[in-house]
PDB file of C-alpha atoms in Angstrom:
ATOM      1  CA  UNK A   1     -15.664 -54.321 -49.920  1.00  0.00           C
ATOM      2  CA  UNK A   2     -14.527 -51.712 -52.459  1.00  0.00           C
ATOM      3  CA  UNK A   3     -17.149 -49.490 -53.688  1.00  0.00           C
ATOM      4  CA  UNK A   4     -17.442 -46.509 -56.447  1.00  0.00           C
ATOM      5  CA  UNK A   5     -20.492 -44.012 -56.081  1.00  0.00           C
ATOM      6  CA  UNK A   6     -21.830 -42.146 -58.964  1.00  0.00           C
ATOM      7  CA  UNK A   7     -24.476 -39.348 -57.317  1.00  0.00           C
ATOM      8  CA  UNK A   8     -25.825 -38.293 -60.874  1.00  0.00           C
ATOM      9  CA  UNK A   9     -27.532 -40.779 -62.610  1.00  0.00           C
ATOM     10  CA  UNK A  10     -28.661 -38.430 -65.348  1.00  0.00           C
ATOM     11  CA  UNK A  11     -27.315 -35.057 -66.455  1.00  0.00           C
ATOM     12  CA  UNK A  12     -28.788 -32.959 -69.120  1.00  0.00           C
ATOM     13  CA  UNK A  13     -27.140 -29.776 -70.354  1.00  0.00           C
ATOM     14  CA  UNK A  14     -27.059 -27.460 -73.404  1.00  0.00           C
ATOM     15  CA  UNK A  15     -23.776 -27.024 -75.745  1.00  0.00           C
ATOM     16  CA  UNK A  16     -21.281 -25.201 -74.133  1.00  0.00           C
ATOM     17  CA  UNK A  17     -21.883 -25.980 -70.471  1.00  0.00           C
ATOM     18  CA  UNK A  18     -19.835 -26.845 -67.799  1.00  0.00           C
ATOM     19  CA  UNK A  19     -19.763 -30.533 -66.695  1.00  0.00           C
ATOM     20  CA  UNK A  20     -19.365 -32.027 -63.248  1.00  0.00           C
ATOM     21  CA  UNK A  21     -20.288 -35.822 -63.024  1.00  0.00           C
ATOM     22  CA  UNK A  22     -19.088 -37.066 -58.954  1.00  0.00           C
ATOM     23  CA  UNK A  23     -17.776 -40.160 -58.076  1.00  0.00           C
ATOM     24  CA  UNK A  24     -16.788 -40.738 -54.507  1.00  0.00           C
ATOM     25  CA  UNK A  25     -15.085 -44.778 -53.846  1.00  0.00           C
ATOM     26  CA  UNK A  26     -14.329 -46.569 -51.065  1.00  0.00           C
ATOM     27  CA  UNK A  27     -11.254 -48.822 -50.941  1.00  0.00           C
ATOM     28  CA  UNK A  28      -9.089 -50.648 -48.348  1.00  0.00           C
ATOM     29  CA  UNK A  29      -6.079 -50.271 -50.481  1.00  0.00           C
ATOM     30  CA  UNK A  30      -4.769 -47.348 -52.634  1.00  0.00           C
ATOM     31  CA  UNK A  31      -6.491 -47.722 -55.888  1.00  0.00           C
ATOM     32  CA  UNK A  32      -6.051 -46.892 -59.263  1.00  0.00           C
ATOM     33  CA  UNK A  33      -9.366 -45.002 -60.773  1.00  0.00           C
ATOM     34  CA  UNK A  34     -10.588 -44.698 -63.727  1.00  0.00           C
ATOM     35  CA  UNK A  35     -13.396 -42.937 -66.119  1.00  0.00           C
ATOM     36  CA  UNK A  36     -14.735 -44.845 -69.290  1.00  0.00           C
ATOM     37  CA  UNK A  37     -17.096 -43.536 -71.564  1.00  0.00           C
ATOM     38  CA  UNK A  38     -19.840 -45.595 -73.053  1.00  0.00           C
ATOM     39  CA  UNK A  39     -21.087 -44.300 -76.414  1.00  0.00           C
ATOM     40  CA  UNK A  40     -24.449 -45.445 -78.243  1.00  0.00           C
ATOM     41  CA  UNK A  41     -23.884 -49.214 -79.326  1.00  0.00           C
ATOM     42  CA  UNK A  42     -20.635 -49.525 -78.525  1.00  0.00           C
ATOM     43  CA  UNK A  43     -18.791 -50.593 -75.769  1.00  0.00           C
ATOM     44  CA  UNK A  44     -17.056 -48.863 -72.871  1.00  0.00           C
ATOM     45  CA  UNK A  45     -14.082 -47.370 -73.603  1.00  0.00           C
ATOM     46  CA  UNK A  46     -11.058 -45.832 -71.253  1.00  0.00           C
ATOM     47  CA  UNK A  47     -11.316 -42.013 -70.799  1.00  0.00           C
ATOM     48  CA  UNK A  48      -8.204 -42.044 -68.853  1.00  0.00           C
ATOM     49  CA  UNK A  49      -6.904 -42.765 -65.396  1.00  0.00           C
ATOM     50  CA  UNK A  50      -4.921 -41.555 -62.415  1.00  0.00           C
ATOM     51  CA  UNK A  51      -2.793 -43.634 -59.906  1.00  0.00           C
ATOM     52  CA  UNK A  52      -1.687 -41.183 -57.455  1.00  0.00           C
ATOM     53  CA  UNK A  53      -2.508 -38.744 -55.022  1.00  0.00           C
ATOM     54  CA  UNK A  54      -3.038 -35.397 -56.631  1.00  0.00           C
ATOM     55  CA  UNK A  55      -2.637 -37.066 -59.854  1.00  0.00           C
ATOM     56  CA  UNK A  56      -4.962 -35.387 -63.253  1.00  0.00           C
ATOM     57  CA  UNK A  57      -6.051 -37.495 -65.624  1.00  0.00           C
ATOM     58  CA  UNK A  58      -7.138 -35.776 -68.845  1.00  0.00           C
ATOM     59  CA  UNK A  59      -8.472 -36.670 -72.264  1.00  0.00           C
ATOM     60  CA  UNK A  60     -10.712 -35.394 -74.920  1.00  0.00           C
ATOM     61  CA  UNK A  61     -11.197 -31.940 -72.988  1.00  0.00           C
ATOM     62  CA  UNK A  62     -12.527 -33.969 -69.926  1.00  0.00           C
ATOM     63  CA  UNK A  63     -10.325 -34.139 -66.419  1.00  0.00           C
ATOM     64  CA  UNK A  64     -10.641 -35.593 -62.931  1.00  0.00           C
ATOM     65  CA  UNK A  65      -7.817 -35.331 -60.164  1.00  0.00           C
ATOM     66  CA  UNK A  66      -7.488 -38.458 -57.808  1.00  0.00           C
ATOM     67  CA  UNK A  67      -8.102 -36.668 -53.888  1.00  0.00           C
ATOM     68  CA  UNK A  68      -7.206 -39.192 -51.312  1.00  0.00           C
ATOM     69  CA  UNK A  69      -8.154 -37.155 -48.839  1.00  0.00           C
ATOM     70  CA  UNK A  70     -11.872 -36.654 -50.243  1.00  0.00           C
ATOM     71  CA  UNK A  71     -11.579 -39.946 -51.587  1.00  0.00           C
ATOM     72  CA  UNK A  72     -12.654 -38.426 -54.813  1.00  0.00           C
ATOM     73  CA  UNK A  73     -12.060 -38.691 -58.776  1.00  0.00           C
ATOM     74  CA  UNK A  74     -15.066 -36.198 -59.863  1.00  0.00           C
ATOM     75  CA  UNK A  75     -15.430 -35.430 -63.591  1.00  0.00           C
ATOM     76  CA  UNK A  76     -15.144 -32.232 -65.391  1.00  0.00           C
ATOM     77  CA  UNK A  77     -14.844 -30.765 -68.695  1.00  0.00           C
ATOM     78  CA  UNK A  78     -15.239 -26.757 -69.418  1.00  0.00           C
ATOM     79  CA  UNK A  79     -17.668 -27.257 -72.444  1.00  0.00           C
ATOM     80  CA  UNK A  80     -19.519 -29.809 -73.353  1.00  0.00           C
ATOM     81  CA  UNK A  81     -20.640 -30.775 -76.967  1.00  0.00           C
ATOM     82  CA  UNK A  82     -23.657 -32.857 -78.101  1.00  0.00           C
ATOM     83  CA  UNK A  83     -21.281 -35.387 -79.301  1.00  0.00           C
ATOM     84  CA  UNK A  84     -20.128 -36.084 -75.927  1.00  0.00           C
ATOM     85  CA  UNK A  85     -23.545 -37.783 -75.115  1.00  0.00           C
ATOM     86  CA  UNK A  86     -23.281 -40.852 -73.670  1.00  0.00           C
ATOM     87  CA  UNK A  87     -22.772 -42.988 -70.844  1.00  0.00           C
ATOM     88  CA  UNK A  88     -19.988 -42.287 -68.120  1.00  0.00           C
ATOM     89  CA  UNK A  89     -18.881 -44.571 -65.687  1.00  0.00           C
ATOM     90  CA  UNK A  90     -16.235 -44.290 -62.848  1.00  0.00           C
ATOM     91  CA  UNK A  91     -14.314 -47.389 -61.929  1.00  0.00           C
ATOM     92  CA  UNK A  92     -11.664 -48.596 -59.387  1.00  0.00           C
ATOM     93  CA  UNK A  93      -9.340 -51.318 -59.069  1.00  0.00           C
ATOM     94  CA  UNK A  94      -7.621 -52.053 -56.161  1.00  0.00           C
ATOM     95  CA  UNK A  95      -4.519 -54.346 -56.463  1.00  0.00           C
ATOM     96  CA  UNK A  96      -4.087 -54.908 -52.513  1.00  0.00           C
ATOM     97  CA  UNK A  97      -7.508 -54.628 -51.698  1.00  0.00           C
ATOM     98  CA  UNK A  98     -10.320 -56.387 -51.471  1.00  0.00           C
ATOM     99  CA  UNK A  99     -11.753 -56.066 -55.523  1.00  0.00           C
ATOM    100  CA  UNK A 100      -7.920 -57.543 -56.365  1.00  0.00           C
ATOM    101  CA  UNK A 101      -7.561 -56.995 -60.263  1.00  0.00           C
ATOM    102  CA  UNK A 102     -11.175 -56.135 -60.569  1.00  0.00           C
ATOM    103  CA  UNK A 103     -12.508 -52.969 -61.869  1.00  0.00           C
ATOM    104  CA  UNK A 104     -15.092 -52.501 -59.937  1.00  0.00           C
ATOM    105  CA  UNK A 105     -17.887 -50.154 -61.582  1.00  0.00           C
ATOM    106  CA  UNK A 106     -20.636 -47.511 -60.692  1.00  0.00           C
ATOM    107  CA  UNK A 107     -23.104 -47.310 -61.706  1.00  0.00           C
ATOM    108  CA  UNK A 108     -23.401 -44.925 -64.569  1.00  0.00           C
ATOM    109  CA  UNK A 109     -24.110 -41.431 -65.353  1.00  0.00           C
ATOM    110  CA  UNK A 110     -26.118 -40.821 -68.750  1.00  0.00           C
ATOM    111  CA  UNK A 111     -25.298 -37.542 -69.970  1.00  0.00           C
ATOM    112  CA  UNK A 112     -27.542 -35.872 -72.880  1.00  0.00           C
ATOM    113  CA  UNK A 113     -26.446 -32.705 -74.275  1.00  0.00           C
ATOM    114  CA  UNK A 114     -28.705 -30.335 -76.024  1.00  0.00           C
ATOM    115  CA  UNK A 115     -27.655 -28.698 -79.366  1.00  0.00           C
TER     116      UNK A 115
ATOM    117  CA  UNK B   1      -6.001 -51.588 -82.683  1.00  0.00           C
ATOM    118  CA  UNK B   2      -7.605 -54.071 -79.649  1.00  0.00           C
ATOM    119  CA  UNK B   3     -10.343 -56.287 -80.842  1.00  0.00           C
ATOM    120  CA  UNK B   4     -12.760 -58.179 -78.901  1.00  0.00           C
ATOM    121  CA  UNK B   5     -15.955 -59.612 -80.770  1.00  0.00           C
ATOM    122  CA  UNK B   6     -19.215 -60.741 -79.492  1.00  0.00           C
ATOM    123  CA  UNK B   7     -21.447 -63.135 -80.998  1.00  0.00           C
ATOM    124  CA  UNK B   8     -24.325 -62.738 -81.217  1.00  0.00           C
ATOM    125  CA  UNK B   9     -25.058 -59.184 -81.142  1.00  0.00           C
ATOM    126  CA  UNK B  10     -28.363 -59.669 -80.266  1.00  0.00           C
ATOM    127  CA  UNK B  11     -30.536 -62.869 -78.809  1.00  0.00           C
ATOM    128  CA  UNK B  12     -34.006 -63.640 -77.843  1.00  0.00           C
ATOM    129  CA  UNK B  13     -34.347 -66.650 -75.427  1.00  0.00           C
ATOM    130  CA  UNK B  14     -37.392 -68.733 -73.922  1.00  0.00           C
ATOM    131  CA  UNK B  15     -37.572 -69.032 -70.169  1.00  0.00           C
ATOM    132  CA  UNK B  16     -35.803 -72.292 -69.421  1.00  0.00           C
ATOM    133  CA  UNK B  17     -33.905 -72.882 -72.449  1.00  0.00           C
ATOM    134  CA  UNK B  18     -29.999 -72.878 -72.672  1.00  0.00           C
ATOM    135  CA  UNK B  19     -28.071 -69.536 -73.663  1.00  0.00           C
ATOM    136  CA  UNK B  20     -24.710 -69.826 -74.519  1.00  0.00           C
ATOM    137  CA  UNK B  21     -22.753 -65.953 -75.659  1.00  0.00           C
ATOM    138  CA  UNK B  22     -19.201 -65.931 -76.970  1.00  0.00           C
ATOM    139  CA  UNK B  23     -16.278 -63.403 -77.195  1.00  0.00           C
ATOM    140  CA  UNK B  24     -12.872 -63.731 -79.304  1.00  0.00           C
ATOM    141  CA  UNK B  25     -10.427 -61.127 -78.506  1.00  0.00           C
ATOM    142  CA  UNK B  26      -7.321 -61.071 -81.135  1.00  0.00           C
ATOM    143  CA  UNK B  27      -5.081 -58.465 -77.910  1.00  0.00           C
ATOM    144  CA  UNK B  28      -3.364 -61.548 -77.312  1.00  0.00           C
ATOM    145  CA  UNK B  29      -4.487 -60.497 -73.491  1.00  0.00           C
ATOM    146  CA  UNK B  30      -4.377 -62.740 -70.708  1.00  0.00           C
ATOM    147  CA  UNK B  31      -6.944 -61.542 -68.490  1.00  0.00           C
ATOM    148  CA  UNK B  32     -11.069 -61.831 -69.934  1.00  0.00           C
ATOM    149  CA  UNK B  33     -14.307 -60.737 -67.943  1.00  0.00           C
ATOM    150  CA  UNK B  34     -18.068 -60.688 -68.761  1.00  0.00           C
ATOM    151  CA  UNK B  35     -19.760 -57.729 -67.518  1.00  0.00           C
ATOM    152  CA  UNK B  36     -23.662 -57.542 -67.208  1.00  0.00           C
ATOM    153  CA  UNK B  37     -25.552 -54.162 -67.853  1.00  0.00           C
ATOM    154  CA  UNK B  38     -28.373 -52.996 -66.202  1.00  0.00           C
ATOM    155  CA  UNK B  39     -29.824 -49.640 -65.745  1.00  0.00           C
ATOM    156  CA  UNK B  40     -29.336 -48.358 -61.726  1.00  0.00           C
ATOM    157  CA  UNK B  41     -26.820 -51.131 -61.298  1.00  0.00           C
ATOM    158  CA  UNK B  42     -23.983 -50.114 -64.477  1.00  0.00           C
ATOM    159  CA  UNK B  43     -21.336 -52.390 -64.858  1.00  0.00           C
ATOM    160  CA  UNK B  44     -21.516 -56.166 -62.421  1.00  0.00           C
ATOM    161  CA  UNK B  45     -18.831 -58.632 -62.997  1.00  0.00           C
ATOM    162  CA  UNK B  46     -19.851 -62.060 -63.609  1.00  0.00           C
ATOM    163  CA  UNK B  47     -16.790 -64.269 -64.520  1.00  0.00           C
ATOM    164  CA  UNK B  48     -13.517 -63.813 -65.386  1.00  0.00           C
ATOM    165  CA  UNK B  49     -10.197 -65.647 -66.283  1.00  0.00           C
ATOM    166  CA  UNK B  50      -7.092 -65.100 -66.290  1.00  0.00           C
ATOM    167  CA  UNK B  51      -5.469 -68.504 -68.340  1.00  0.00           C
ATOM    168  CA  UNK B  52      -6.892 -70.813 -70.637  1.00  0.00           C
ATOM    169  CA  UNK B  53      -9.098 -73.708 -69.332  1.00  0.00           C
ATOM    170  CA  UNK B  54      -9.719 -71.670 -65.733  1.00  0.00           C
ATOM    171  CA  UNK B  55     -12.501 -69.565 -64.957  1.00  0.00           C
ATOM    172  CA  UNK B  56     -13.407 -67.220 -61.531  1.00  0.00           C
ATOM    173  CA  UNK B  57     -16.520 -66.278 -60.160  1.00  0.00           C
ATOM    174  CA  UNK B  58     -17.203 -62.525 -59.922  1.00  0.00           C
ATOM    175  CA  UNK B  59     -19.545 -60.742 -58.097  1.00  0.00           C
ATOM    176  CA  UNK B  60     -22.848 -61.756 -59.333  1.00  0.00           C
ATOM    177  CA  UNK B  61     -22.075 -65.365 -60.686  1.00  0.00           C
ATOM    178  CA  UNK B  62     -25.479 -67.208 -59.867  1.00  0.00           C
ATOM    179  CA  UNK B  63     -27.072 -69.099 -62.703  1.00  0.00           C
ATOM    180  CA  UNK B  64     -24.054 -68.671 -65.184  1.00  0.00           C
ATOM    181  CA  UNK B  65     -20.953 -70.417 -66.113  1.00  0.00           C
ATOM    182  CA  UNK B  66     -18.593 -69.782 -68.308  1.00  0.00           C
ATOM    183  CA  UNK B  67     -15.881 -71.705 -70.557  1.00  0.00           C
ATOM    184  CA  UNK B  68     -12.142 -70.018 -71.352  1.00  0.00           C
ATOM    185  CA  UNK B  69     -11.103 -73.208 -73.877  1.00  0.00           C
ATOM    186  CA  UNK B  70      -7.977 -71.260 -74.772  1.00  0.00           C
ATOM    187  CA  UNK B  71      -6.741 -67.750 -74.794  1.00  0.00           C
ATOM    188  CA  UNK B  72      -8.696 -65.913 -77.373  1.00  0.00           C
ATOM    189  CA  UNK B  73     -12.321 -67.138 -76.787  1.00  0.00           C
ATOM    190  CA  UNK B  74     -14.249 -66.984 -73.390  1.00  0.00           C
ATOM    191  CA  UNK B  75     -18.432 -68.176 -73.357  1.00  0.00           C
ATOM    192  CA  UNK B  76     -20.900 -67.120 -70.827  1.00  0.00           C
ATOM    193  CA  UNK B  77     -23.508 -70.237 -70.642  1.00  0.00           C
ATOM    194  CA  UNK B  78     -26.880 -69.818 -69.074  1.00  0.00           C
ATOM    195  CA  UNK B  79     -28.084 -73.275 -68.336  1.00  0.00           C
ATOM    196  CA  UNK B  80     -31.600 -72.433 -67.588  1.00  0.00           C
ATOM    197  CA  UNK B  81     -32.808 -68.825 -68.664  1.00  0.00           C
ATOM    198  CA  UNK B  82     -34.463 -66.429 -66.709  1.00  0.00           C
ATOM    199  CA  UNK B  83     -36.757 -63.573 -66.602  1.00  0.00           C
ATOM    200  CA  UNK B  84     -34.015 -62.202 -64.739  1.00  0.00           C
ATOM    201  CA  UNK B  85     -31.005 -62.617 -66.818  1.00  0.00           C
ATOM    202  CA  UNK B  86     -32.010 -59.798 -69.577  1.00  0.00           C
ATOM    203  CA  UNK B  87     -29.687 -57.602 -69.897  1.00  0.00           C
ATOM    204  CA  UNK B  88     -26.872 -56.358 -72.095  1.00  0.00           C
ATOM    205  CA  UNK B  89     -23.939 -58.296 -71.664  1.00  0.00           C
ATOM    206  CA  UNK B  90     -20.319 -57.188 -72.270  1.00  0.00           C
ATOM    207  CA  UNK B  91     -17.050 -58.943 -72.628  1.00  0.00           C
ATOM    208  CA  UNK B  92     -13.791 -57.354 -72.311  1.00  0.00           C
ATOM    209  CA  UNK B  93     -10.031 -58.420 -72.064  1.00  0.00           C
ATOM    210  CA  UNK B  94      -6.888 -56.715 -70.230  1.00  0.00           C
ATOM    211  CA  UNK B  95      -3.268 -57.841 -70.394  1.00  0.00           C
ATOM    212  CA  UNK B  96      -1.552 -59.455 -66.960  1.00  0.00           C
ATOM    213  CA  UNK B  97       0.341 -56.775 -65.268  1.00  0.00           C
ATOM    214  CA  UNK B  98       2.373 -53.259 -66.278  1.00  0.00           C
ATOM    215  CA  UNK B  99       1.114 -49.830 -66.680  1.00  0.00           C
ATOM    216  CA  UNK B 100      -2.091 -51.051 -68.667  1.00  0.00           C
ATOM    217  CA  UNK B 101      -3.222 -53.352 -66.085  1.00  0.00           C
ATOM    218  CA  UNK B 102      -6.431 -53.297 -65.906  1.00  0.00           C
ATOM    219  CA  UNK B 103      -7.001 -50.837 -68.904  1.00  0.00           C
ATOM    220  CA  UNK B 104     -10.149 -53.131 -70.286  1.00  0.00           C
ATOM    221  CA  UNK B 105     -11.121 -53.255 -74.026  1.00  0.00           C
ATOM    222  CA  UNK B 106     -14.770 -53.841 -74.496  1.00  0.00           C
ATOM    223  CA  UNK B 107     -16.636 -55.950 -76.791  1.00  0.00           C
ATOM    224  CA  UNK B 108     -19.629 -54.079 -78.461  1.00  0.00           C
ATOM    225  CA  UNK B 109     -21.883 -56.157 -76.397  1.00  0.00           C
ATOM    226  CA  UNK B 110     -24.555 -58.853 -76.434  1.00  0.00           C
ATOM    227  CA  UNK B 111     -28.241 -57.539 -75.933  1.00  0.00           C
ATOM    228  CA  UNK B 112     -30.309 -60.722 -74.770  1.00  0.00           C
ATOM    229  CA  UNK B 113     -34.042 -61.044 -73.805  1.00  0.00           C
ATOM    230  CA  UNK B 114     -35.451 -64.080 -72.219  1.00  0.00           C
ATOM    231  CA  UNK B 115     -39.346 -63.975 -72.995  1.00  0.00           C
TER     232      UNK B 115
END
């Protein structure tokens, strides 16, 4: 079945870093992807998403390019802030594939940035 | 803005004893979805529906049900608690097709502890 991979489980950096959270799926279809971001008590919320082939999706100073080819959608952003702390998670859903109108989730990455 | 609201926010159960969590989403969306939480496991679909008065299993549906008595409000029931079953549960609605499809608005979630 589909399947998203988050390698990072945790990431800790300092202000001003640069971020990389990868997320690898695995889909019989052609999938949309998506990031959310999960801040303290609250609920996950859409980053953005990409539905295309060399296709950026960007918000909030955060980007990821869909790479069929690597089957990738990996996370970035150029400096990170302590008040981008919180929970990341990459997501797929796959229309014609097996997940349907799922979103099918990984598994998390908890990022805690240091003032 | 979106609005999906879970009730309650927070629950403490005996082993055995009946559970029941409820959402009401005012998005006027078709599709709803409870999500279970769990740390190395992120996001796991439990049920979802996608009209009033049906309900689908997701991926991890074992010892839940759940109740969609009309469009805005969708219950996860746990007949017989478990050990098992605490966790931080999260509803969330999307609408039925276009360019959101599949964008999903969060509840703040449900943290539950069976003792």
């Amino acid at each position: 079945g589909d399947s998203v991979t988050q390698t990072e489980g945790q990431v800790a950096l300092s202000e001003e870093d640069f971020l990389t959270i990868h997320c690898n799926y695995s889909a019989s279809g052609y999938p949309t992807l998506f990031w959310y971001v999960q801040y303290p008590g609250e609920g996950p919320q859409l980053l953005f998403r990409a539905s295309r082939d060399k296709e950026k999706g960007s918000s909030r100073g955060f980007e990821a390019t869909y790479d069929k080819g690597t089957t990738s959608f990996h996370l970035r952003k150029a400096s990170v802030q302590e008040s981008d702390s919180a929970v990341y998670y990459c997501a797929l859903s796959d229309r014609y594939g097996s997940s349907g109108n799922k979103l099918i989730f990984g598994i998390g990455t908890l990022l805690s940035v240091k003032p | 803005e979106a609005a999906v609201t879970q009730s309650p926010r927070s629950k403490v159960a005996v082993t055995g004893g009946k559970v029941t969590l409820s959402c009401h989403q005012t998005n006027n969306h078709d599709y709803m979805y409870w999500y279970r939480q769990d740390t190395g496991h992120g996001l796991r679909l439990i049920h979802y529906s996608y009209v009033a008065d049906s309900t689908e299993k997701g991926d991890i549906p074992d010892g839940y049900k759940a109740s969609r008595p009309s469009q805005e409000n969708f219950s996860l029931i746990l007949e017989l608690a478990s050990l098992s079953q605490t966790a931080v549960y999260f509803c969330a609605s999307s609408v039925l097709g276009g360019t959101s499809q599949n964008t999903l608005y969060f509840g703040a979630g449900t943290r539950l502890s069976v003792l």
